[in-house]
Each structure stands twice: as structure tokens, then as C-alpha cells.
Amino acid sequence: MTADEPTVLGLDACKSALEQIDLDAGGSPITSLTALVGPIPVSLLRALELSTKDVEKTKRIQRVVKLFCEKTAQILADPSSVPEDILVSLLRVLGTSSALLREYPVLRKQLAKNVVSVWSSWPSDSVRVVALLTLHHLCSRYSKVFESCLKEMYQQYGRSCRSLSMHNLGQATLMLNGLVEIFALYPEKAVAFGTRCLRQMASLVQQAMKKSDKTNVKKVLCWQFIALVRFWAHLLATMGTESAFKALLFPVCNLLTCVLSFQSSPRFFGFHFHMVASALEMIERTGCHIPVTSCLLKIVGYVAKQPLYKLEVKKAAYDLVALYKVPKSETTTKGYLECVADEALFYILKLLTQQISTVTFPEQANAVLSSLKNVIKNFPKLDRNLKKQIEGHMTKITQQKKEIETLRIGEALTPTAVFDKKSTLQIDNMKQPLIAYVANLEKVRNIKRKLLADKEEEEEEDDQVSTNKASTKKVSSKNAAVDKKSVDKVKKPKQELPASKKRRKTESTEKPSGNKRAAKNVGPEEDIVEDFVLDD
């Protein structure tokens, strides 16, 4: 045996090492866990390969294999006490030695569920990635595991997105990409599951449109709904060109079209921008049609109606990527409306840059230019900065429209025709200035977001420090008051109360003390992810 080859243990040695692992007795030593992720699975795989004809020996090996699977499931059920490096090694071993689970479907399902729990809740991103690779191994080898993981991972992703902010968007994106990888393994089964989920989500939107009560609307205007729509859009943007996934294009486009026209209240402009971002990703990758421009122009028109120069400035900036609603009192502030206008105009330009290579671009640009001209014309008291911004965007669009129009007239093409290969290359060179302009806007937008995130983080730290100081001061003053009271008790003898007063005091102490001021619910939103999955 060379130094690079792993140590191979005998069957009895493997069984003895596994029996030493007893987490119920207060945890196992690191050495026994190291054996679990080291020589034991390698030895069992080697033993199974060599005992193909010996039935009795195979049964003995299978008993030890079952013990190995049970111990692994026991550790992964509550991995909080396991060192992170051991947990990573255990997940890797489980993926590479997944052949050991062939005879144990119940244990396979339990192990997959435990790994999904690690993938969705472990604080370290590196452990999450290893857990995802393990799930990829298990799902690739066993289709039944894929079916059980599909719903579990989808729901865990939705639950983890109950409350999104600038600080946990990265983890949500990591889970989103991992979920797409798993769904792509068996397209037919994923499409069947997706059809049921999208039907249920469309039903929730329909109910909220018909009866706009708080319960129905809350199921649509929430982070979980946004995250799941974003997932389906990203899945189709990534895999939509494959024949199996094309069946989901119409349901997702239809869902986005309905949601973009739902509750266009100033409070929920952030919600609409999330839907617009998902729609633009699908339009760019799949070439489908979703009426996004009308929603964005409606938002610009609303902002133009408000006299920004007269409005109160409460907050300098908002990160509309990390929120979907604002308090009603802030919907008429200058800071919020300026951010909304910037976001809407940015998405309008981004949408036009995606369609710039088509012959129909001049007609599409004309519709946008006409709407923006009406905004400037109908509101003469428009804010100077907003007017300047709109005019700058219109200049860029007009310049690009004229170039495409000139090329189309030169080739005598109708809007229903297509450019030849030579003209397409020419357009690619012509559209660079507009693409660079939009890229620069996006760069500025990301810098603003980062600065805002850093600022909010500093404010949170300052608030925490001031809260700690206030609580320390309160405790010290309370202790001083208690000390003074105890001294007074020593100095003054306690007077005997009359019987009537004693009885009254006893009755008052027996009454439950109710707090009149209810505590505000500042935690994450209610978990309603079960409503987004239709049962089989």
C-alpha cells in the first residue's frame, strides 16, 4: 500500500469504530468522528466490491453499512456540536460513497432531508456549497431522492427568504443558484412540479385581485412570493432553451404579466421593480414578450405628478433592491420618489438595450419617447433634476433610433423583416454607446447601494452601543434605588395594615397584570410558503 492510498479497515474494526459513536451519551470524541469520515466508508465500499458472490459475507457487510448510514443520519440531524471541518468531510464522504445507500431507501430519504437542512440553515457559505454538491450526488444517483428533495429544497428556499435585506441577499442568491442546479437534473419531473406550483401562485394572485382583503394581498406582497417568482424566472432564463422547460414559459410570463398590473400603489413600487428585474432576465435570455414598459412608464408618470421641489426630505436614499414596500408616510418624500424615478428610467433603458438589435426597435423606441415627452409636456412644474435626467435618456434613445432607422431604410426592410448577418454586426458596433451608458448607470447604482449598506450597518452598530449604554445606566440606577429602599426598610419598622386593607391588597396581587401597550411585531414575516406548493 502506498502512502497516497487510504487506510482500509477490516469489517470488525469498522463495526467497533461505529459503535463507539454515541451522540446521545454527550457527544463522541473527535477521533471516532474522524474514522467515520476517513477509512470506514472506503473500507465498506472495498468490501462490497470483493464480496459479490459470498452471500453471507455480503449480509454481514450490509449490516455494518446500515449502521454507518444510521450514525451519519444521527450526526446530520443535529450537526451543531460537530466541528465544521468534520462536517464538511462527512458531507463529502456521503456524496462520494452514495453507492452504500442503494439498499436503504428510508435512510436515503432521511439523509437527504438532513443535508437539505444543512444547506438551508448553516451560517457558513462554504458548508452550504458542500451540502449542495452532496445533494447533487444523491439526486443524480437516485431519482426518488430527487423527488423528495424537490419540494423540500423549494420550501426551505422560500422560508429562508421570509425577511430579505442588503445583508442576506448574498445567501439567498447562493441558494437560488443551487436550487436551479438541482432542478436541472430531471427536467420532466421538475416541469411537472413547477406546473403545480405556478398554478397555485397564479391562483393566489387571482384571489388577491378579486378580493383585495389583507389576508389575500399579504400572500402576494411578501418576500417569499418575490423570491419564488425570481427563482422561476431565473430557472427559465438559465434552462428555458431546453425543450422540456419550454412548457413553463407561458405560465411564468402570464404570472409576471398579472403581477405587474397588481396593486400599483406607491408603497409597493419596490415590489414591482423586483418583478421587472425577473421579467427583464427572462426577456434577455429567452426572447419572450412581457409588457414591462407600461408598468415602468406608469411609475415615471406618477412621480412626475408630485412636486418634488416642495416635498419633505426624510431619507436621502432607498435601496429598492433590498425592500419591496415603504411606510405610507414616506411615499410622498422627495428621497423616495427620486429613487423610484431613477430605478424606473434605468429599467426602461435596460429594456431598450436588449431589443436594440431588432428591426422593430424604432417603433418600440417611439412609444417610449412619446410617453416621456408627454410626461415633460403635461407637468410643466416638473422637478429640474428629473426633467434633465429624462431629457438625457431621450437624447440617447433618439440617437440610437435614428441609426437603426437609417440602416433599415437603406436595406428597404419592413418592421417584420430581419437584418442580415453583415448588418447585425454593424448594429453591434452602433449599440455600444448606449450599452456603455446603461452600464455606467448600473455601476453608479451599485456604488450607491454599497454606500447605503455600509451607512445603515454603522447606524445599527451605533444604535446597539447606545442601547447597551442606556440599559447599563438603567440597571445601575435600579440597583441604587433597591439599595436605598433596603436601607429605609431597616431604618423604619414595618407598620401593621388593617384587615380590610390586607384583604384588598391580596385581591389586587392575585389579579393578572395585563400590558396595555402591545409589542410591535418587528420579526420576519409569517411563513406562508406552504400556500405556494400544490399537493400531489
mmCIF file of N, CA and C in Angstrom, residues 311-413:
data_model
loop_
_atom_site.group_PDB
_atom_site.id
_atom_site.type_symbol
_atom_site.label_atom_id
_atom_site.label_comp_id
_atom_site.label_asym_id
_atom_site.label_seq_id
_atom_site.Cartn_x
_atom_site.Cartn_y
_atom_site.Cartn_z
ATOM 1 N N LEU A 311 -41.560 68.809 -1.636
ATOM 2 C CA LEU A 311 -41.723 67.681 -0.721
ATOM 3 C C LEU A 311 -40.674 67.683 0.383
ATOM 4 N N GLU A 312 -41.035 67.009 1.454
ATOM 5 C CA GLU A 312 -40.138 66.897 2.608
ATOM 6 C C GLU A 312 -39.081 65.833 2.329
ATOM 7 N N VAL A 313 -37.854 66.082 2.759
ATOM 8 C CA VAL A 313 -36.766 65.115 2.596
ATOM 9 C C VAL A 313 -36.571 64.410 3.933
ATOM 10 N N LYS A 314 -37.048 63.153 4.015
ATOM 11 C CA LYS A 314 -36.915 62.405 5.269
ATOM 12 C C LYS A 314 -35.705 61.485 5.233
ATOM 13 N N LYS A 315 -35.498 60.850 4.100
ATOM 14 C CA LYS A 315 -34.400 59.901 3.966
ATOM 15 C C LYS A 315 -33.706 60.176 2.640
ATOM 16 N N ALA A 316 -32.379 60.214 2.662
ATOM 17 C CA ALA A 316 -31.642 60.627 1.465
ATOM 18 C C ALA A 316 -31.744 59.612 0.340
ATOM 19 N N ALA A 317 -31.721 58.314 0.668
ATOM 20 C CA ALA A 317 -31.695 57.294 -0.376
ATOM 21 C C ALA A 317 -32.382 56.025 0.113
ATOM 22 N N TYR A 318 -32.878 55.263 -0.852
ATOM 23 C CA TYR A 318 -33.505 53.972 -0.579
ATOM 24 C C TYR A 318 -32.862 52.942 -1.487
ATOM 25 N N ASP A 319 -32.655 51.732 -0.958
ATOM 26 C CA ASP A 319 -32.164 50.647 -1.789
ATOM 27 C C ASP A 319 -33.366 49.800 -2.195
ATOM 28 N N LEU A 320 -33.865 50.024 -3.400
ATOM 29 C CA LEU A 320 -35.078 49.350 -3.846
ATOM 30 C C LEU A 320 -34.836 47.892 -4.206
ATOM 31 N N VAL A 321 -33.567 47.454 -4.210
ATOM 32 C CA VAL A 321 -33.271 46.039 -4.418
ATOM 33 C C VAL A 321 -33.485 45.263 -3.122
ATOM 34 N N ALA A 322 -33.365 45.941 -1.985
ATOM 35 C CA ALA A 322 -33.450 45.279 -0.685
ATOM 36 C C ALA A 322 -34.742 45.595 0.056
ATOM 37 N N LEU A 323 -35.745 46.158 -0.622
ATOM 38 C CA LEU A 323 -37.047 46.369 0.008
ATOM 39 C C LEU A 323 -38.147 46.235 -1.033
ATOM 40 N N TYR A 324 -39.346 45.935 -0.581
ATOM 41 C CA TYR A 324 -40.472 45.840 -1.514
ATOM 42 C C TYR A 324 -41.622 46.746 -1.107
ATOM 43 N N LYS A 325 -41.535 47.363 0.062
ATOM 44 C CA LYS A 325 -42.566 48.318 0.473
ATOM 45 C C LYS A 325 -41.940 49.332 1.417
ATOM 46 N N VAL A 326 -42.589 50.478 1.544
ATOM 47 C CA VAL A 326 -42.156 51.514 2.485
ATOM 48 C C VAL A 326 -43.373 51.947 3.292
ATOM 49 N N PRO A 327 -43.168 52.567 4.450
ATOM 50 C CA PRO A 327 -44.311 53.095 5.203
ATOM 51 C C PRO A 327 -45.082 54.122 4.377
ATOM 52 N N LYS A 328 -46.373 54.192 4.615
ATOM 53 C CA LYS A 328 -47.233 55.097 3.839
ATOM 54 C C LYS A 328 -46.793 56.548 3.981
ATOM 55 N N SER A 329 -46.251 56.896 5.154
ATOM 56 C CA SER A 329 -45.839 58.285 5.395
ATOM 57 C C SER A 329 -44.645 58.697 4.543
ATOM 58 N N GLU A 330 -43.880 57.714 4.011
ATOM 59 C CA GLU A 330 -42.675 58.031 3.239
ATOM 60 C C GLU A 330 -42.910 58.018 1.735
ATOM 61 N N THR A 331 -44.111 57.671 1.302
ATOM 62 C CA THR A 331 -44.368 57.580 -0.146
ATOM 63 C C THR A 331 -44.393 58.941 -0.829
ATOM 64 N N THR A 332 -44.525 60.016 -0.067
ATOM 65 C CA THR A 332 -44.551 61.362 -0.665
ATOM 66 C C THR A 332 -43.303 62.160 -0.318
ATOM 67 N N THR A 333 -42.238 61.470 0.098
ATOM 68 C CA THR A 333 -40.993 62.183 0.397
ATOM 69 C C THR A 333 -40.142 62.281 -0.865
ATOM 70 N N LYS A 334 -39.347 63.311 -0.925
ATOM 71 C CA LYS A 334 -38.525 63.568 -2.110
ATOM 72 C C LYS A 334 -37.507 62.448 -2.334
ATOM 73 N N GLY A 335 -36.865 61.991 -1.249
ATOM 74 C CA GLY A 335 -35.845 60.951 -1.388
ATOM 75 C C GLY A 335 -36.396 59.681 -2.003
ATOM 76 N N TYR A 336 -37.569 59.246 -1.551
ATOM 77 C CA TYR A 336 -38.166 58.013 -2.068
ATOM 78 C C TYR A 336 -38.553 58.155 -3.538
ATOM 79 N N LEU A 337 -39.218 59.252 -3.883
ATOM 80 C CA LEU A 337 -39.686 59.427 -5.259
ATOM 81 C C LEU A 337 -38.529 59.594 -6.243
ATOM 82 N N GLU A 338 -37.445 60.237 -5.813
ATOM 83 C CA GLU A 338 -36.267 60.354 -6.690
ATOM 84 C C GLU A 338 -35.659 58.979 -6.958
ATOM 85 N N CYS A 339 -35.566 58.151 -5.922
ATOM 86 C CA CYS A 339 -35.028 56.799 -6.107
ATOM 87 C C CYS A 339 -35.930 55.971 -7.018
ATOM 88 N N VAL A 340 -37.243 56.125 -6.868
ATOM 89 C CA VAL A 340 -38.201 55.408 -7.712
ATOM 90 C C VAL A 340 -38.048 55.822 -9.176
ATOM 91 N N ALA A 341 -37.924 57.125 -9.426
ATOM 92 C CA ALA A 341 -37.759 57.612 -10.803
ATOM 93 C C ALA A 341 -36.457 57.093 -11.412
ATOM 94 N N ASP A 342 -35.366 57.137 -10.642
ATOM 95 C CA ASP A 342 -34.077 56.621 -11.132
ATOM 96 C C ASP A 342 -34.197 55.155 -11.530
ATOM 97 N N GLU A 343 -34.841 54.374 -10.666
ATOM 98 C CA GLU A 343 -34.957 52.936 -10.914
ATOM 99 C C GLU A 343 -35.810 52.663 -12.151
ATOM 100 N N ALA A 344 -36.929 53.362 -12.283
ATOM 101 C CA ALA A 344 -37.817 53.140 -13.429
ATOM 102 C C ALA A 344 -37.136 53.521 -14.745
ATOM 103 N N LEU A 345 -36.464 54.662 -14.776
ATOM 104 C CA LEU A 345 -35.777 55.097 -16.002
ATOM 105 C C LEU A 345 -34.619 54.165 -16.343
ATOM 106 N N PHE A 346 -33.932 53.670 -15.329
ATOM 107 C CA PHE A 346 -32.835 52.724 -15.566
ATOM 108 C C PHE A 346 -33.361 51.452 -16.230
ATOM 109 N N TYR A 347 -34.471 50.911 -15.725
ATOM 110 C CA TYR A 347 -35.020 49.679 -16.293
ATOM 111 C C TYR A 347 -35.577 49.902 -17.698
ATOM 112 N N ILE A 348 -36.127 51.094 -17.969
ATOM 113 C CA ILE A 348 -36.605 51.401 -19.327
ATOM 114 C C ILE A 348 -35.441 51.357 -20.314
ATOM 115 N N LEU A 349 -34.329 51.982 -19.946
ATOM 116 C CA LEU A 349 -33.148 51.965 -20.820
ATOM 117 C C LEU A 349 -32.596 50.555 -20.983
ATOM 118 N N LYS A 350 -32.570 49.797 -19.891
ATOM 119 C CA LYS A 350 -32.042 48.430 -19.956
ATOM 120 C C LYS A 350 -32.903 47.567 -20.878
ATOM 121 N N LEU A 351 -34.215 47.759 -20.804
ATOM 122 C CA LEU A 351 -35.122 47.011 -21.676
ATOM 123 C C LEU A 351 -34.880 47.355 -23.143
ATOM 124 N N LEU A 352 -34.683 48.630 -23.444
ATOM 125 C CA LEU A 352 -34.453 49.043 -24.832
ATOM 126 C C LEU A 352 -33.116 48.532 -25.365
ATOM 127 N N THR A 353 -32.096 48.463 -24.516
ATOM 128 C CA THR A 353 -30.800 47.944 -24.982
ATOM 129 C C THR A 353 -30.895 46.464 -25.343
ATOM 130 N N GLN A 354 -31.814 45.729 -24.685
ATOM 131 C CA GLN A 354 -31.988 44.310 -25.020
ATOM 132 C C GLN A 354 -32.657 44.140 -26.381
ATOM 133 N N GLN A 355 -33.469 45.122 -26.792
ATOM 134 C CA GLN A 355 -34.230 44.996 -28.040
ATOM 135 C C GLN A 355 -33.600 45.766 -29.199
ATOM 136 N N ILE A 356 -32.409 46.294 -29.002
ATOM 137 C CA ILE A 356 -31.833 47.231 -29.963
ATOM 138 C C ILE A 356 -31.429 46.560 -31.279
ATOM 139 N N SER A 357 -31.180 45.259 -31.258
ATOM 140 C CA SER A 357 -30.734 44.571 -32.471
ATOM 141 C C SER A 357 -31.890 44.167 -33.375
ATOM 142 N N THR A 358 -33.124 44.456 -32.981
ATOM 143 C CA THR A 358 -34.275 44.055 -33.794
ATOM 144 C C THR A 358 -34.664 45.169 -34.762
ATOM 145 N N VAL A 359 -35.298 44.775 -35.846
ATOM 146 C CA VAL A 359 -35.738 45.745 -36.850
ATOM 147 C C VAL A 359 -36.858 46.623 -36.291
ATOM 148 N N THR A 360 -37.618 46.101 -35.344
ATOM 149 C CA THR A 360 -38.764 46.839 -34.787
ATOM 150 C C THR A 360 -38.352 47.842 -33.710
ATOM 151 N N PHE A 361 -37.055 47.996 -33.478
ATOM 152 C CA PHE A 361 -36.611 48.893 -32.400
ATOM 153 C C PHE A 361 -37.122 50.329 -32.568
ATOM 154 N N PRO A 362 -37.104 50.938 -33.769
ATOM 155 C CA PRO A 362 -37.596 52.324 -33.892
ATOM 156 C C PRO A 362 -39.036 52.496 -33.407
ATOM 157 N N GLU A 363 -39.916 51.517 -33.728
ATOM 158 C CA GLU A 363 -41.310 51.621 -33.279
ATOM 159 C C GLU A 363 -41.406 51.529 -31.748
ATOM 160 N N GLN A 364 -40.624 50.610 -31.168
ATOM 161 C CA GLN A 364 -40.646 50.478 -29.704
ATOM 162 C C GLN A 364 -40.083 51.725 -29.039
ATOM 163 N N ALA A 365 -39.013 52.263 -29.613
ATOM 164 C CA ALA A 365 -38.411 53.476 -29.059
ATOM 165 C C ALA A 365 -39.368 54.659 -29.186
ATOM 166 N N ASN A 366 -40.118 54.729 -30.299
ATOM 167 C CA ASN A 366 -41.083 55.826 -30.491
ATOM 168 C C ASN A 366 -42.141 55.845 -29.394
ATOM 169 N N ALA A 367 -42.614 54.647 -29.015
ATOM 170 C CA ALA A 367 -43.643 54.571 -27.973
ATOM 171 C C ALA A 367 -43.106 55.093 -26.641
ATOM 172 N N VAL A 368 -41.867 54.706 -26.310
ATOM 173 C CA VAL A 368 -41.256 55.161 -25.053
ATOM 174 C C VAL A 368 -41.004 56.663 -25.097
ATOM 175 N N LEU A 369 -40.459 57.144 -26.225
ATOM 176 C CA LEU A 369 -40.170 58.580 -26.359
ATOM 177 C C LEU A 369 -41.445 59.416 -26.272
ATOM 178 N N SER A 370 -42.509 58.914 -26.884
ATOM 179 C CA SER A 370 -43.780 59.639 -26.842
ATOM 180 C C SER A 370 -44.295 59.758 -25.405
ATOM 181 N N SER A 371 -44.180 58.676 -24.654
ATOM 182 C CA SER A 371 -44.637 58.708 -23.256
ATOM 183 C C SER A 371 -43.794 59.661 -22.422
ATOM 184 N N LEU A 372 -42.476 59.632 -22.614
ATOM 185 C CA LEU A 372 -41.600 60.522 -21.841
ATOM 186 C C LEU A 372 -41.822 61.988 -22.226
ATOM 187 N N LYS A 373 -42.099 62.239 -23.531
ATOM 188 C CA LYS A 373 -42.405 63.621 -23.954
ATOM 189 C C LYS A 373 -43.683 64.121 -23.286
ATOM 190 N N ASN A 374 -44.675 63.237 -23.181
ATOM 191 C CA ASN A 374 -45.934 63.613 -22.529
ATOM 192 C C ASN A 374 -45.728 63.924 -21.048
ATOM 193 N N VAL A 375 -44.807 63.193 -20.428
ATOM 194 C CA VAL A 375 -44.507 63.460 -19.013
ATOM 195 C C VAL A 375 -43.977 64.882 -18.857
ATOM 196 N N ILE A 376 -43.040 65.266 -19.721
ATOM 197 C CA ILE A 376 -42.455 66.615 -19.641
ATOM 198 C C ILE A 376 -43.485 67.679 -20.025
ATOM 199 N N LYS A 377 -44.317 67.361 -21.027
ATOM 200 C CA LYS A 377 -45.287 68.347 -21.521
ATOM 201 C C LYS A 377 -46.431 68.576 -20.527
ATOM 202 N N ASN A 378 -46.941 67.503 -19.944
ATOM 203 C CA ASN A 378 -48.128 67.603 -19.083
ATOM 204 C C ASN A 378 -47.826 68.142 -17.689
ATOM 205 N N PHE A 379 -46.548 68.116 -17.317
ATOM 206 C CA PHE A 379 -46.194 68.590 -15.976
ATOM 207 C C PHE A 379 -45.114 69.660 -16.097
ATOM 208 N N PRO A 380 -45.521 70.903 -16.397
ATOM 209 C CA PRO A 380 -44.535 71.981 -16.607
ATOM 210 C C PRO A 380 -43.726 72.302 -15.352
ATOM 211 N N LYS A 381 -44.271 71.996 -14.167
ATOM 212 C CA LYS A 381 -43.538 72.259 -12.925
ATOM 213 C C LYS A 381 -42.721 71.045 -12.475
ATOM 214 N N LEU A 382 -42.323 70.249 -13.446
ATOM 215 C CA LEU A 382 -41.539 69.051 -13.153
ATOM 216 C C LEU A 382 -40.219 69.423 -12.487
ATOM 217 N N ASP A 383 -39.793 68.586 -11.552
ATOM 218 C CA ASP A 383 -38.526 68.831 -10.862
ATOM 219 C C ASP A 383 -37.383 68.947 -11.879
ATOM 220 N N ARG A 384 -36.500 69.922 -11.658
ATOM 221 C CA ARG A 384 -35.443 70.226 -12.632
ATOM 222 C C ARG A 384 -34.519 69.021 -12.855
ATOM 223 N N ASN A 385 -34.116 68.362 -11.772
ATOM 224 C CA ASN A 385 -33.195 67.223 -11.906
ATOM 225 C C ASN A 385 -33.844 66.064 -12.658
ATOM 226 N N LEU A 386 -35.118 65.798 -12.333
ATOM 227 C CA LEU A 386 -35.819 64.708 -13.010
ATOM 228 C C LEU A 386 -36.002 65.025 -14.495
ATOM 229 N N LYS A 387 -36.344 66.274 -14.814
ATOM 230 C CA LYS A 387 -36.516 66.681 -16.214
ATOM 231 C C LYS A 387 -35.203 66.523 -16.986
ATOM 232 N N LYS A 388 -34.113 66.938 -16.364
ATOM 233 C CA LYS A 388 -32.797 66.831 -17.008
ATOM 234 C C LYS A 388 -32.436 65.367 -17.256
ATOM 235 N N GLN A 389 -32.765 64.532 -16.285
ATOM 236 C CA GLN A 389 -32.461 63.105 -16.417
ATOM 237 C C GLN A 389 -33.276 62.471 -17.546
ATOM 238 N N ILE A 390 -34.560 62.787 -17.610
ATOM 239 C CA ILE A 390 -35.423 62.242 -18.670
ATOM 240 C C ILE A 390 -34.949 62.711 -20.045
ATOM 241 N N GLU A 391 -34.618 63.988 -20.157
ATOM 242 C CA GLU A 391 -34.161 64.525 -21.447
ATOM 243 C C GLU A 391 -32.849 63.873 -21.885
ATOM 244 N N GLY A 392 -31.946 63.609 -20.945
ATOM 245 C CA GLY A 392 -30.689 62.938 -21.281
ATOM 246 C C GLY A 392 -30.929 61.534 -21.811
ATOM 247 N N HIS A 393 -31.837 60.801 -21.182
ATOM 248 C CA HIS A 393 -32.169 59.458 -21.650
ATOM 249 C C HIS A 393 -32.825 59.505 -23.030
ATOM 250 N N MET A 394 -33.699 60.486 -23.224
ATOM 251 C CA MET A 394 -34.385 60.614 -24.519
ATOM 252 C C MET A 394 -33.396 60.900 -25.639
ATOM 253 N N THR A 395 -32.378 61.693 -25.365
ATOM 254 C CA THR A 395 -31.359 62.004 -26.380
ATOM 255 C C THR A 395 -30.632 60.734 -26.815
ATOM 256 N N LYS A 396 -30.263 59.896 -25.836
ATOM 257 C CA LYS A 396 -29.567 58.643 -26.155
ATOM 258 C C LYS A 396 -30.458 57.708 -26.973
ATOM 259 N N ILE A 397 -31.730 57.603 -26.583
ATOM 260 C CA ILE A 397 -32.656 56.715 -27.301
ATOM 261 C C ILE A 397 -32.887 57.221 -28.729
ATOM 262 N N THR A 398 -33.080 58.531 -28.886
ATOM 263 C CA THR A 398 -33.338 59.121 -30.214
ATOM 264 C C THR A 398 -32.164 58.888 -31.153
ATOM 265 N N GLN A 399 -30.957 59.076 -30.639
ATOM 266 C CA GLN A 399 -29.755 58.877 -31.457
ATOM 267 C C GLN A 399 -29.679 57.433 -31.955
ATOM 268 N N GLN A 400 -29.935 56.490 -31.056
ATOM 269 C CA GLN A 400 -29.873 55.080 -31.430
ATOM 270 C C GLN A 400 -30.988 54.725 -32.415
ATOM 271 N N LYS A 401 -32.172 55.286 -32.212
ATOM 272 C CA LYS A 401 -33.324 55.018 -33.083
ATOM 273 C C LYS A 401 -33.034 55.473 -34.520
ATOM 274 N N LYS A 402 -32.439 56.651 -34.651
ATOM 275 C CA LYS A 402 -32.145 57.192 -35.986
ATOM 276 C C LYS A 402 -31.142 56.306 -36.721
ATOM 277 N N GLU A 403 -30.144 55.809 -36.005
ATOM 278 C CA GLU A 403 -29.133 54.959 -36.648
ATOM 279 C C GLU A 403 -29.756 53.657 -37.158
ATOM 280 N N ILE A 404 -30.610 53.037 -36.322
ATOM 281 C CA ILE A 404 -31.263 51.790 -36.745
ATOM 282 C C ILE A 404 -32.236 52.065 -37.896
ATOM 283 N N GLU A 405 -32.936 53.175 -37.827
ATOM 284 C CA GLU A 405 -33.906 53.543 -38.864
ATOM 285 C C GLU A 405 -33.201 53.755 -40.207
ATOM 286 N N THR A 406 -32.055 54.452 -40.164
ATOM 287 C CA THR A 406 -31.281 54.714 -41.392
ATOM 288 C C THR A 406 -30.829 53.405 -42.027
ATOM 289 N N LEU A 407 -30.369 52.489 -41.195
ATOM 290 C CA LEU A 407 -29.910 51.196 -41.693
ATOM 291 C C LEU A 407 -31.074 50.404 -42.292
ATOM 292 N N ARG A 408 -32.221 50.465 -41.657
ATOM 293 C CA ARG A 408 -33.387 49.719 -42.139
ATOM 294 C C ARG A 408 -33.884 50.273 -43.475
ATOM 295 N N ILE A 409 -33.925 51.610 -43.593
ATOM 296 C CA ILE A 409 -34.372 52.235 -44.849
ATOM 297 C C ILE A 409 -33.387 51.921 -45.972
ATOM 298 N N GLY A 410 -32.084 51.933 -45.634
ATOM 299 C CA GLY A 410 -31.061 51.633 -46.642
ATOM 300 C C GLY A 410 -31.190 50.230 -47.192
ATOM 301 N N GLU A 411 -31.650 49.295 -46.369
ATOM 302 C CA GLU A 411 -31.808 47.911 -46.821
ATOM 303 C C GLU A 411 -33.230 47.618 -47.293
ATOM 304 N N ALA A 412 -34.101 48.643 -47.251
ATOM 305 C CA ALA A 412 -35.501 48.511 -47.693
ATOM 306 C C ALA A 412 -36.210 47.389 -46.946
ATOM 307 N N LEU A 413 -36.053 47.390 -45.625
ATOM 308 C CA LEU A 413 -36.671 46.355 -44.790
ATOM 309 C C LEU A 413 -37.942 46.884 -44.134
#
